[in-house]
Coordinates of C-alpha atoms in Angstrom, one line a residue:
X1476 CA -70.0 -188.1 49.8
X1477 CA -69.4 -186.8 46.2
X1478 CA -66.4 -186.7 44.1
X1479 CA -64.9 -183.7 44.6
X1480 CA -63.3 -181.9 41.5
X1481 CA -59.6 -182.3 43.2
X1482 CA -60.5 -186.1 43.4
X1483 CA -61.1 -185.9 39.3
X1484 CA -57.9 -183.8 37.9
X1485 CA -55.9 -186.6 40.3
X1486 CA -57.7 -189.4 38.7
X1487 CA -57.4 -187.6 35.1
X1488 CA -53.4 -187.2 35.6
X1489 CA -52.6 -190.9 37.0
X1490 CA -54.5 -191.8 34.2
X1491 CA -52.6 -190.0 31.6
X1492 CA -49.5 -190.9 33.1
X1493 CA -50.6 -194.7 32.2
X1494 CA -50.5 -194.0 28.8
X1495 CA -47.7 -192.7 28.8
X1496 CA -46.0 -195.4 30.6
X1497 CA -47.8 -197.3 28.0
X1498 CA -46.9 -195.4 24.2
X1499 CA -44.5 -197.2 22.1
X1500 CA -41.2 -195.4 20.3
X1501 CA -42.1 -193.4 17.1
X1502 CA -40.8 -196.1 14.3
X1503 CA -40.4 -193.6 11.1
X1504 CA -43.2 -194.5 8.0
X1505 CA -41.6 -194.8 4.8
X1506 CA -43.9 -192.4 3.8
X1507 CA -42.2 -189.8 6.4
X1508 CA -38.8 -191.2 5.3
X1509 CA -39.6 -190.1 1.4
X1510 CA -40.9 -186.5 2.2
X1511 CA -38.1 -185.8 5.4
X1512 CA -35.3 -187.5 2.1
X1513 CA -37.3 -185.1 -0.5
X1514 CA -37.1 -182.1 1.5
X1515 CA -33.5 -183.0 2.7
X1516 CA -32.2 -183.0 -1.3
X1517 CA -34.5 -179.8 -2.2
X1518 CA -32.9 -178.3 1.1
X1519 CA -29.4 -179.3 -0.2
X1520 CA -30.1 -178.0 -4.0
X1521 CA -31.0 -174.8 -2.8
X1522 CA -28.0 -174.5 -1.0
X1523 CA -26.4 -175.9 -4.0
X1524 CA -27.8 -173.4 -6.2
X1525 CA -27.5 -170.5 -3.6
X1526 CA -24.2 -170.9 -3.6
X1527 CA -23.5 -170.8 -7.4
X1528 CA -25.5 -167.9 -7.7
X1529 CA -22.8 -166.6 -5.0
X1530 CA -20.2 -167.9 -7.0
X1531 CA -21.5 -166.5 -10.4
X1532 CA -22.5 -163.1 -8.7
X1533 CA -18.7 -162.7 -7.7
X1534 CA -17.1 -164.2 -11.1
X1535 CA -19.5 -161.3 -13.0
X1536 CA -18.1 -158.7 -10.5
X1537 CA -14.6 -159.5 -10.7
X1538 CA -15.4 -159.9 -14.7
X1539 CA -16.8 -156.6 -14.6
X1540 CA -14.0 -155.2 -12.8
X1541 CA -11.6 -156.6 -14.8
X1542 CA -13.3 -155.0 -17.8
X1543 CA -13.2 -152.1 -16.5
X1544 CA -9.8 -152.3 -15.9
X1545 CA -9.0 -153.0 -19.5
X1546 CA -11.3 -150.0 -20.5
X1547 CA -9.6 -148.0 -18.2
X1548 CA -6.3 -149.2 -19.8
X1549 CA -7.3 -148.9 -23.3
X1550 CA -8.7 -145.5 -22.9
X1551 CA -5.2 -144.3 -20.8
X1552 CA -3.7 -145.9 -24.4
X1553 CA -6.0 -144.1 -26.7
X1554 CA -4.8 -140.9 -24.8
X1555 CA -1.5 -141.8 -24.4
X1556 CA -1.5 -142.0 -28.4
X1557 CA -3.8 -138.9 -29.1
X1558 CA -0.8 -136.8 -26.8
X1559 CA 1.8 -138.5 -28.4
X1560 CA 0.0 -137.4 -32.1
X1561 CA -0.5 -134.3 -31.2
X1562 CA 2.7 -133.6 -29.6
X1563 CA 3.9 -134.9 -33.1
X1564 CA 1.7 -132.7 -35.0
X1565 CA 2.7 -129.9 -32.7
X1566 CA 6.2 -130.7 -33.8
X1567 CA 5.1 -130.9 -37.7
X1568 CA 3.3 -127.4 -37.2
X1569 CA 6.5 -125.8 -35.5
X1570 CA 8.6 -127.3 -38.1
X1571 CA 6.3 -126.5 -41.2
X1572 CA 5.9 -122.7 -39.7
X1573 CA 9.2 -122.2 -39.1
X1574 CA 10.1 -123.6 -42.8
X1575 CA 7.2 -121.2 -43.7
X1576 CA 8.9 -118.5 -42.1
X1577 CA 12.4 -119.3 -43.1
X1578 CA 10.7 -119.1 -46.8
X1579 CA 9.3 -116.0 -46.2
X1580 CA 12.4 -114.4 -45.0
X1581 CA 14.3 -115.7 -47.9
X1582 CA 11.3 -113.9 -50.2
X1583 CA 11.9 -111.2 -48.6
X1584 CA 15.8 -111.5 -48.8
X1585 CA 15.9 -111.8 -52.5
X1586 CA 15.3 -108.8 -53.5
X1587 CA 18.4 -107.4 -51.7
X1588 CA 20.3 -110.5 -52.9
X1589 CA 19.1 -110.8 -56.3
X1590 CA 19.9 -106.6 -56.7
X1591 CA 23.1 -107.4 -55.6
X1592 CA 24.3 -110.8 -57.2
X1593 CA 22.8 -108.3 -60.8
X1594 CA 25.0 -105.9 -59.7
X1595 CA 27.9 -107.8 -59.2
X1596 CA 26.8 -109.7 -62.1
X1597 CA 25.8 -107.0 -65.0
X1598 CA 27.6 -104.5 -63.3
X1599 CA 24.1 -102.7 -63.0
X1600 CA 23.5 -99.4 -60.9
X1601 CA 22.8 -99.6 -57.7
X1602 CA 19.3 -100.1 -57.0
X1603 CA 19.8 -97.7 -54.1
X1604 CA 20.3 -94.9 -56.5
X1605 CA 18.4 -96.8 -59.7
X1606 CA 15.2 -96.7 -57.8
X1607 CA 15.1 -92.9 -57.3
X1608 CA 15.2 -92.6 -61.1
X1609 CA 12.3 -95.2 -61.5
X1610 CA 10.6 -92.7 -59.1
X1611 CA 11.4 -89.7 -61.6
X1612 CA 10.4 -92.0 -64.5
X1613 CA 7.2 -92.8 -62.9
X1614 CA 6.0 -89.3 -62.4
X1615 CA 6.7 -87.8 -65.8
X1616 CA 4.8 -90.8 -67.3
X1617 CA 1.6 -89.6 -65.1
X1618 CA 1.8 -91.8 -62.2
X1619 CA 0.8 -90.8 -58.6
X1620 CA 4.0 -91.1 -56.7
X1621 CA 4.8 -95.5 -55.7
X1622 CA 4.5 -96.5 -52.3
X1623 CA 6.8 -99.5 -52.7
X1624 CA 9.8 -100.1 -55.3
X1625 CA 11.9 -103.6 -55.0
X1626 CA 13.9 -105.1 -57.5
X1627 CA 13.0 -108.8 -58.1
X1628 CA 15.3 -111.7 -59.6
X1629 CA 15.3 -111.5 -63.2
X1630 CA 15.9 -113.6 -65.9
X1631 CA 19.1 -113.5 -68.7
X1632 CA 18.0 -110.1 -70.4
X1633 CA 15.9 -108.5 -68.4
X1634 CA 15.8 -106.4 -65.0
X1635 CA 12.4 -106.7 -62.9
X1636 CA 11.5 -104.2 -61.2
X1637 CA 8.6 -104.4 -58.9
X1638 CA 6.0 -101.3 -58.6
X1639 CA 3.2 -101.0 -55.5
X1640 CA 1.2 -97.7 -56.2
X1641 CA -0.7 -96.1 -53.1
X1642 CA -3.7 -97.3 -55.0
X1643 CA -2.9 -101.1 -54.5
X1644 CA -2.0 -101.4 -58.4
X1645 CA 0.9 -103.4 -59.0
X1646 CA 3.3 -102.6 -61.9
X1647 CA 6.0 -104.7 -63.6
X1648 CA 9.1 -102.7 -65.0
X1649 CA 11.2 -104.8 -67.4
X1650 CA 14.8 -103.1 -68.3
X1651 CA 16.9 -104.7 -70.9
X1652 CA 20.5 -105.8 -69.0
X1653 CA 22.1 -105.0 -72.1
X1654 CA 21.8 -101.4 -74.0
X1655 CA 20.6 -102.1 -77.2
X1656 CA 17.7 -99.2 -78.3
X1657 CA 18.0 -100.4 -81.9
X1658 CA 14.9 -98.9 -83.8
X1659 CA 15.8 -101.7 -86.5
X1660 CA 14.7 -104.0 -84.5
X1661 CA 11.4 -103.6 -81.9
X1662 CA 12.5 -106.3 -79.2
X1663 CA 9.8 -104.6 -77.1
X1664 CA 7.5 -103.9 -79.6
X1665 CA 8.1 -107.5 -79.9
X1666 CA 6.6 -108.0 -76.1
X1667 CA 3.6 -105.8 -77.2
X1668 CA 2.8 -107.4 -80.5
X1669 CA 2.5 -111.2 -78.6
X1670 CA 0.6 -109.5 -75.4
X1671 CA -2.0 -108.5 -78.2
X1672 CA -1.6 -111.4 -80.0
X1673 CA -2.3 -113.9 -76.6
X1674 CA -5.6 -111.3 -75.8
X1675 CA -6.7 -111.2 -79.3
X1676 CA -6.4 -114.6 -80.6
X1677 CA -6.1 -117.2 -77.5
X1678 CA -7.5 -117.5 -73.9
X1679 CA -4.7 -117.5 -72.1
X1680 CA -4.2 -114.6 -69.6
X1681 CA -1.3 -111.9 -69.9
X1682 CA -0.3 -108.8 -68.8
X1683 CA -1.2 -105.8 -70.5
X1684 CA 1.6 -103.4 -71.8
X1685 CA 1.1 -99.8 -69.5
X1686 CA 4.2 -98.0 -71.2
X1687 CA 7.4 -98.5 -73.4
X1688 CA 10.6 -96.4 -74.9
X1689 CA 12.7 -98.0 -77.0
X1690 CA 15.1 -95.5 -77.0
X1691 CA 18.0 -94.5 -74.0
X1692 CA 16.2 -90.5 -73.8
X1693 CA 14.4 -91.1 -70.7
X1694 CA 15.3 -91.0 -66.6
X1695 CA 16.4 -94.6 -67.0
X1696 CA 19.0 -94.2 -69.4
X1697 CA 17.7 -97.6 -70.8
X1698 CA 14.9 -99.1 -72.9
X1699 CA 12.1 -99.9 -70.6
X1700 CA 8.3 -101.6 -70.8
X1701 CA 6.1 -101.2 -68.3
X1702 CA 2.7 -103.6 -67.7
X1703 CA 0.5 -104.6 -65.2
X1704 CA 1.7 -107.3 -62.5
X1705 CA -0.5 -110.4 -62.7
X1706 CA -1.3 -110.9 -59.1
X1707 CA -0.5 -113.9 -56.5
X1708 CA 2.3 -116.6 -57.1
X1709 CA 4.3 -118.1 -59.7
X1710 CA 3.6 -122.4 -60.2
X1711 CA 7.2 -122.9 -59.8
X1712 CA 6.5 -121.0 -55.8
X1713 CA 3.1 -123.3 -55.2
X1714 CA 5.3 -126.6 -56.3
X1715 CA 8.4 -125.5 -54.1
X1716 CA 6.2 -125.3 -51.1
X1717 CA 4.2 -128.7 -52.2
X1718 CA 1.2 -129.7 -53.3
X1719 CA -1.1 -132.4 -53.6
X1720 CA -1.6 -134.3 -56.6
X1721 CA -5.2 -133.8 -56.7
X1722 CA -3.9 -129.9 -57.0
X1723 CA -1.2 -130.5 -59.4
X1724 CA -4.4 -132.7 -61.8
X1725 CA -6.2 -129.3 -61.5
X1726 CA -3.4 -127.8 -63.1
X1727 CA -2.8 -130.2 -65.5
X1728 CA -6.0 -130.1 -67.0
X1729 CA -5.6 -126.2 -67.2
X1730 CA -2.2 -126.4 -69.4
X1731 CA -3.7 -129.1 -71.6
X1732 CA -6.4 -126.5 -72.3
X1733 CA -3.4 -124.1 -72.9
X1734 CA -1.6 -126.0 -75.4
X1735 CA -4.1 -126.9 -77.1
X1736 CA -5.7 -123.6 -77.5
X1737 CA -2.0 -122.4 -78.7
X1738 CA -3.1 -124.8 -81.7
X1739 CA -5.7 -123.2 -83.1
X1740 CA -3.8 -120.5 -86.0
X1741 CA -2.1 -122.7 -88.1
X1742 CA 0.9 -121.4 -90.5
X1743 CA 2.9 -122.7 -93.0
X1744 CA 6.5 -120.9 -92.3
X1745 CA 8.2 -120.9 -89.2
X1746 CA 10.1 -118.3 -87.5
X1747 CA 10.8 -115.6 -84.8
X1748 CA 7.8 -114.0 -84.4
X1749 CA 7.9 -110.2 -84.7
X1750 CA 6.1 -107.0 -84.5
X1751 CA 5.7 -105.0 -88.1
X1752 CA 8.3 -102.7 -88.4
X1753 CA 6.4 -100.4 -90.8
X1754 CA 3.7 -100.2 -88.4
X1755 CA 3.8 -96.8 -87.5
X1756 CA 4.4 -96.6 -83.8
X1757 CA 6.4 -94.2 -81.7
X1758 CA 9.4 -94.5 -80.0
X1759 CA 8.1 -93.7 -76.7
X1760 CA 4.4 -94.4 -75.6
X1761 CA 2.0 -94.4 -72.6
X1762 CA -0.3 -96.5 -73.5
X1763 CA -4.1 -95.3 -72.5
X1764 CA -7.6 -95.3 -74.1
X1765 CA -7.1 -92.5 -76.4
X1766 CA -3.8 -93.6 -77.5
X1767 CA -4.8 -97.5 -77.8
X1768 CA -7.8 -96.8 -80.2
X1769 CA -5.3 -94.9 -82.4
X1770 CA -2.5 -97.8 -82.2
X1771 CA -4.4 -100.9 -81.4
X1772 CA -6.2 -100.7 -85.0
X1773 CA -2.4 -101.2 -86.2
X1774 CA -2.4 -104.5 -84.2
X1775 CA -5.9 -105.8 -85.9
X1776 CA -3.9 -105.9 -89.2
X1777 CA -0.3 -106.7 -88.2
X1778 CA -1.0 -109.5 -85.6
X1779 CA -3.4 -111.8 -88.0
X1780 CA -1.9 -114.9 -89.5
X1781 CA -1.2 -113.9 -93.1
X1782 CA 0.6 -110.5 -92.1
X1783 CA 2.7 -112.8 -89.7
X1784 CA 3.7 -115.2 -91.9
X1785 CA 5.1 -112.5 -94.3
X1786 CA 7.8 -111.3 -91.8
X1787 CA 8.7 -115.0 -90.3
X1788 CA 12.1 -115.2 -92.4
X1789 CA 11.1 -119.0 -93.3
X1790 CA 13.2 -121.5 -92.6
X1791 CA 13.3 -124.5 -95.3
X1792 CA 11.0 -127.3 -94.6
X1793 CA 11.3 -129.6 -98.0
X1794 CA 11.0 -131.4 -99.7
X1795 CA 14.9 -131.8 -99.4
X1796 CA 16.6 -133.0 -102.3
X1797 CA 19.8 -134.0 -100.0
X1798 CA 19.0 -135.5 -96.3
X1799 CA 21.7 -132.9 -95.1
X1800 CA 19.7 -129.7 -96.6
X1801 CA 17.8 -130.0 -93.6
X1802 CA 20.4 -130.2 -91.0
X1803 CA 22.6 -127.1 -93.0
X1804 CA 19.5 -124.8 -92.7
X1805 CA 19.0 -125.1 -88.9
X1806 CA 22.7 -124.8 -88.2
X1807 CA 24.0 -121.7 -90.7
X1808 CA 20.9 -120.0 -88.8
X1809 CA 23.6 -119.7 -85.7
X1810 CA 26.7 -121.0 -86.7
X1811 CA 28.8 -119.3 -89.9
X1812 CA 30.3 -122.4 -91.1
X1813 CA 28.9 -125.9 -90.7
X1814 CA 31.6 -127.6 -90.6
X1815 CA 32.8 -125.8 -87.3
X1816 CA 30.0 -127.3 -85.4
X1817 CA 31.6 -130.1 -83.2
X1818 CA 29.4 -133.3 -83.4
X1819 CA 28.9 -132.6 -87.2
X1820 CA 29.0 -136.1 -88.1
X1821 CA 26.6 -137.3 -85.8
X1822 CA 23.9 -134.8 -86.0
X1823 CA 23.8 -135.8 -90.0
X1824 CA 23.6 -139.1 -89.4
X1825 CA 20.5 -138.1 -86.8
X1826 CA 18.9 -136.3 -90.1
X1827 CA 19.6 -139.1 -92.6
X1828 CA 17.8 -141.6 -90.3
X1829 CA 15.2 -139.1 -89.5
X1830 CA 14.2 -138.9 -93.0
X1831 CA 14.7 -142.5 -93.8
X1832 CA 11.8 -142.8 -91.0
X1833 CA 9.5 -140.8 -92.4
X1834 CA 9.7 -137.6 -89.6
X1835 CA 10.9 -135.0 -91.4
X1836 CA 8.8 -134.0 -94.7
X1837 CA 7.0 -130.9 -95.5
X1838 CA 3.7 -132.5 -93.9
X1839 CA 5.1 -132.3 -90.6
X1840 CA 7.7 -129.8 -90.3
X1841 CA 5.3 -127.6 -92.3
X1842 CA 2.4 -127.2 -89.7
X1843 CA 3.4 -124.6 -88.0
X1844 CA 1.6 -123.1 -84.8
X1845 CA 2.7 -120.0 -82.7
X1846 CA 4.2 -121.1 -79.4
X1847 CA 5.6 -119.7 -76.2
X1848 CA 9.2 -121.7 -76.1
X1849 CA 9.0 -121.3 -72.0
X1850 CA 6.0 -122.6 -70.7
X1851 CA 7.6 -123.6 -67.5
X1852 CA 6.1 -122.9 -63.9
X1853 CA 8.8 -120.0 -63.3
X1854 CA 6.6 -118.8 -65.7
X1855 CA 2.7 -119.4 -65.1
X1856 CA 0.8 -117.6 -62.2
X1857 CA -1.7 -119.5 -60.1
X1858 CA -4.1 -118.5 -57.7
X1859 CA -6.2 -120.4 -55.1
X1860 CA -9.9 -119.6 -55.2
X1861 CA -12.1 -119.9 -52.1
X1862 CA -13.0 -123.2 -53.1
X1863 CA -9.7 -124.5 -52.5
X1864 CA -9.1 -125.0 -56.8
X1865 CA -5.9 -124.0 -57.9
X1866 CA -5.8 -121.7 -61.0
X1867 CA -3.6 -120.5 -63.7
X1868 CA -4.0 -117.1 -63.3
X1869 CA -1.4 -116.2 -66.5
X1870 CA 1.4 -116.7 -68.2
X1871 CA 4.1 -114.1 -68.5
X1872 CA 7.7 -113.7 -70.0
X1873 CA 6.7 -113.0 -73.6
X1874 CA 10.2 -112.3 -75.0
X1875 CA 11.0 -114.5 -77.9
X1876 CA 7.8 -115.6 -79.0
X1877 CA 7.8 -117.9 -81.7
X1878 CA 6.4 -119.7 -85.0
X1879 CA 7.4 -123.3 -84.6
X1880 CA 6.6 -126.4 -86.4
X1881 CA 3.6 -127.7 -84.1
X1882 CA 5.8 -131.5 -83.5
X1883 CA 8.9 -129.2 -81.9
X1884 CA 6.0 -127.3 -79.4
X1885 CA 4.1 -130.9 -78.2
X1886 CA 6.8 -131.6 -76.0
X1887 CA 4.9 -132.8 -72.5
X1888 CA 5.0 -130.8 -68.9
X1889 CA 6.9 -133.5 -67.4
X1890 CA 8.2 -131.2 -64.7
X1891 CA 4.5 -131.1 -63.6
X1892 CA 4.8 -134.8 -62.4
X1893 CA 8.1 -136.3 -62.8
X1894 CA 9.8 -136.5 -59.5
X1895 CA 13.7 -136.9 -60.8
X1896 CA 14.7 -136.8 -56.7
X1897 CA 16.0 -140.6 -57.0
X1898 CA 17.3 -141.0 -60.4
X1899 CA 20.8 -141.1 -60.4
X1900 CA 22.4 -139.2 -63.1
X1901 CA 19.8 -136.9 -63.6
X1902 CA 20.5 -133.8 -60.8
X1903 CA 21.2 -131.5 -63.9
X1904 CA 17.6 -132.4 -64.9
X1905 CA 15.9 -128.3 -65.0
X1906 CA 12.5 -129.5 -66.1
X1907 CA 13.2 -130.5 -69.8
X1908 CA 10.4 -133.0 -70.4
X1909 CA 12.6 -134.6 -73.4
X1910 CA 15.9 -134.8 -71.8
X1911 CA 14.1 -138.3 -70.0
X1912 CA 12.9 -141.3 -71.7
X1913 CA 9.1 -141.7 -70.3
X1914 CA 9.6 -145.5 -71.9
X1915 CA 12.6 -146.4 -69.9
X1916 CA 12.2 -144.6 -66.1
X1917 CA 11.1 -146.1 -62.8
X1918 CA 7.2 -145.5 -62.6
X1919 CA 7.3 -144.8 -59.1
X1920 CA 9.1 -141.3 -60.1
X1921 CA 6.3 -140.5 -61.7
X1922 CA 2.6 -138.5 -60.3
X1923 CA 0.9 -141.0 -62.9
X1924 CA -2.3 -139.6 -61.8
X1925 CA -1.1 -136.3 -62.7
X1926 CA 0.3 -137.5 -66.3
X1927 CA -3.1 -139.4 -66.9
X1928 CA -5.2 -136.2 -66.5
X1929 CA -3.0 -134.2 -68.7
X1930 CA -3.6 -137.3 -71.3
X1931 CA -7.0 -137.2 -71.3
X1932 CA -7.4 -133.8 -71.4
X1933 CA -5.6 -133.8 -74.3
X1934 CA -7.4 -136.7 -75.9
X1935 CA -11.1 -134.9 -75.0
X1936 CA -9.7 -131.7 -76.5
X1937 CA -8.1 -133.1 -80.0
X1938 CA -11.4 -134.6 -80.5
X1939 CA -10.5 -138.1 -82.1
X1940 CA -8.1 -140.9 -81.2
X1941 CA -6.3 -140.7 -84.4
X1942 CA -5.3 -136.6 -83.4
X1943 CA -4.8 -138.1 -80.1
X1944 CA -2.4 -140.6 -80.8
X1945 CA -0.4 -138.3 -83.2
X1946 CA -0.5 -135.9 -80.2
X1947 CA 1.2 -138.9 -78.2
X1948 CA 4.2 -139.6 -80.7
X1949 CA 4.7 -136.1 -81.3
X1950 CA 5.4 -136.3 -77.3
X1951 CA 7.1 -138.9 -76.6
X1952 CA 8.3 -140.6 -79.8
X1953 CA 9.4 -139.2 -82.9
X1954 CA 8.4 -136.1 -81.9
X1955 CA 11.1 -136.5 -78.8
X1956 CA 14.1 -137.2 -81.3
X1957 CA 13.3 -134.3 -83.5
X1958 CA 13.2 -131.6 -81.0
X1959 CA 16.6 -133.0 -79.1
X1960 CA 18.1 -132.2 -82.7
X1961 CA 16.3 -129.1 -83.9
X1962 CA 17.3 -127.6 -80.4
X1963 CA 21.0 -129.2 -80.3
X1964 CA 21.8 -128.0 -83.2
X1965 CA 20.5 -124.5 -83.1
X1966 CA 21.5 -124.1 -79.5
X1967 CA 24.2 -126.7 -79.1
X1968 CA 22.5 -128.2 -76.2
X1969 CA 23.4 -132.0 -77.0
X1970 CA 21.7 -134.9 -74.4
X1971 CA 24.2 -137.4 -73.4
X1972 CA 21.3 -139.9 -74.3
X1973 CA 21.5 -142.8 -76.3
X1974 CA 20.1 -142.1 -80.1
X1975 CA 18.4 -145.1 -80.5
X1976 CA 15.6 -144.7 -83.0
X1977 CA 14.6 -148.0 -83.1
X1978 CA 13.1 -147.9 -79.6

């Protein structure tokens, strides 16, 4: 009988259960041992690395955060500060407007004040009543009816009245405070003659002269002169309100040009300067086109050098025989007596040593140029143009116009840069360049920038270092000492300084 198949699979499993019986345990190769050890370190690596990548992943995130932290912090700073600025320049702003305004209500104060400090005063008219005459005034001279009168502050002699027509013109009327109307002696004629004289022969801006009567036969009761108003603001007004020194260069470039210009007639007498009495003008005059080409030709002979010069009253300038002649001929101008001036001794001993030096001799005190003897900012307009420059628009106040010897005009616009807020001893300082010793003040009170650009100016315009450095001890050296004297002993105006020449 035949093997059946369930006969074979029973023989096939008793036989496979034999070998199993008979298999040994699996002993590990070394070969085995060196790939399970391999894998075991490349296993633990990875994990190694894995879990520094972890660690680095959250060192960057908390890194990041933390930056972002500080970003947040420093930007909540920066913000902080920007408010705290701008609440600052808020502040600045409300304070600077509110100084602003306070200015502008004292501007528009002073009128009212200054009309009635005059009146108390001069014992002037009120300008309540005064104005309605300036009105009557105003239309017999031919002018349509004003749409604003005020009366300004004025200076010593005069009364300023301010004059808005409807057509926007502005008009200047100067009164003299005191009644004078002495036909003798033109004072406003005066103010004509230097108006022509500053259009004719120079380039510095005035006013022109609308209308004058020397006499007291007019609605006024009073001598009058009427002239344009030079527009905008005074310097003195731009300074009091500040301005940069890059501003206050600008303008001391423009005055260099202006003194220098003031230069160019030279004369060899010095003295008031005056309008030709024999010129035959009349005592009452509005001046127009007709009427100028008729008078104005009188000007063309009277205002050029060599008619001046004849009706300067000159004043000696040596050679002086005696030291003292000079000193006598400044002080009988003003005083009757010489020896009634206090201080005589000492001003002639300031002369002897003055000639002794070498400073006073015909050479000097002999060139002679014409000279406005208040170029101050009270005095000088300025306007700012649209590109920010600020420029001397004129110059007014043309009373007392004089020929001086050119060393007593040099003296330097120190008020332009000299800062006298921390000098002790100095709060009676009103802008007189020589009443302070340039040589002998703290630096720091100075806008050095400022007193360079006048400098150079000046040195550019002279033209040579040896007019330049004449220009610079007619300033502030000898120069200096002369005019303290000249004006001392004319006005009595003595500097408690010490007269150390030597210096």
């Amino acid at each position: 009988m035949g093997t059946t198949w369930a006969d074979r699979f029973q023989k096939m499993g008793a036989t496979n259960k034999r070998r199993e019986t008979k298999r040994k345990p699996y002993s590990e190769s070394p070969t085995d041992r060196w790939a399970r050890q391999k894998l075991e370190k490349l296993l633990k690596a990875r994990e190694e690395e894995e879990a520094r990548k972890a660690e680095h992943l959250l060192w960057t995130e908390q890194a990041e955060k933390a930056r972002k932290q500080k970003e947040r912090a420093a930007e909540m700073e920066r913000a902080e500060k920007a408010w705290a600025e701008e609440e600052e320049r808020a502040r600045a702003e409300m304070a600077e407007k509110e100084k602003r305004q306070q200015k502008a209500d004292e501007e528009r104060a002073r009128p009212l004040i200054a009309a009635e400090e005059e009146q108390r005063t001069y014992g002037h008219e009120p300008f309540s009543t005064f104005s309605e005459k300036v009105y009557k005034l105003l239309e017999r001279l031919g002018f349509n009816k004003p749409t604003f009168v005020e009366q300004l502050q004025g200076g010593s002699f005069n009364r300023i009245i301010f004059i808005e027509m409807a057509t926007g013109k502005h008009m200047i009327l100067r009164v003299p405070r005191i009644l004078e109307c002495n036909p003798a002696e033109p004072q406003l004629l005066d103010h004509w003659a230097a108006s022509e004289y500053f259009q004719r022969y120079t380039r510095i801006p005035v006013a022109n002269v609308l209308a004058y009567d020397r006499t007291s036969k007019n609605e006024l009761g009073n001598e009058y002169l009427l002239q344009d108003c030079i527009e905008e603001f005074s310097l003195h007004q731009w300074i009091d309100h500040g301005i940069s020194v890059s501003k206050k260069i600008e303008v001391a470039i423009q005055l260099a040009d202006w003194m220098c210009n003031l230069e160019q007639h030279e004369y060899s007498s010095w003295g008031d300067f005056k309008a030709n009495p024999d010129d035959d003008l009349p005592e009452a005059l509005v001046i127009n086109e007709d009427n100028y080409e008729k008078f104005g030709k009188l000007w063309t002979e009277s205002l050029k050098p060599a008619s001046i010069e004849k009706r300067l009253n000159p004043r000696d300038v040596g050679p002086f025989a005696k030291y003292r002649s000079f000193a006598e001929s400044l002080l009988k101008a003003n005083h009757p007596t010489v020896g009634e001036v206090s201080d005589w001794k000492a001003l002639d001993e300031m002369v002897r040593e003055f000639i002794e030096l070498g400073w006073i001799h015909p050479k000097i005190m002999g060139l002679c140029v014409f000279h406005h003897v208040d170029v101050y900012a009270r005095n000088i307009m300025a306007q700012e143009e649209f590109t920010g420059k600020l420029k001397l628009t004129g110059l007014i106040d043309l009373d007392n116009m004089e020929i001086l010897p050119r060393i007593l005009t040099r003296a330097p616009p120190a008020w332009l840069w000299f800062n006298p807020q921390k000098s002790e001893g100095l709060t009676w300082w009103k802008g007189d360049s020589d009443a302070i010793d340039h040589n002998r003040t703290d630096p720091s009170e100075f806008d050095l920038e400022v007193q360079q650009a006048y400098h150079e100016r000046m040195r550019e315009n002279l033209g040579s270092d040896e007019e330049y450095e004449s220009w610079e001890d007619d300033a502030y050296g000898r120069g200096r000492w002369i005019r303290l004297f000249v004006f001392g002993a004319t006005l009595g105006q003595y500097m408690p300084l010490d007269f150390n020449f030597s210096d």
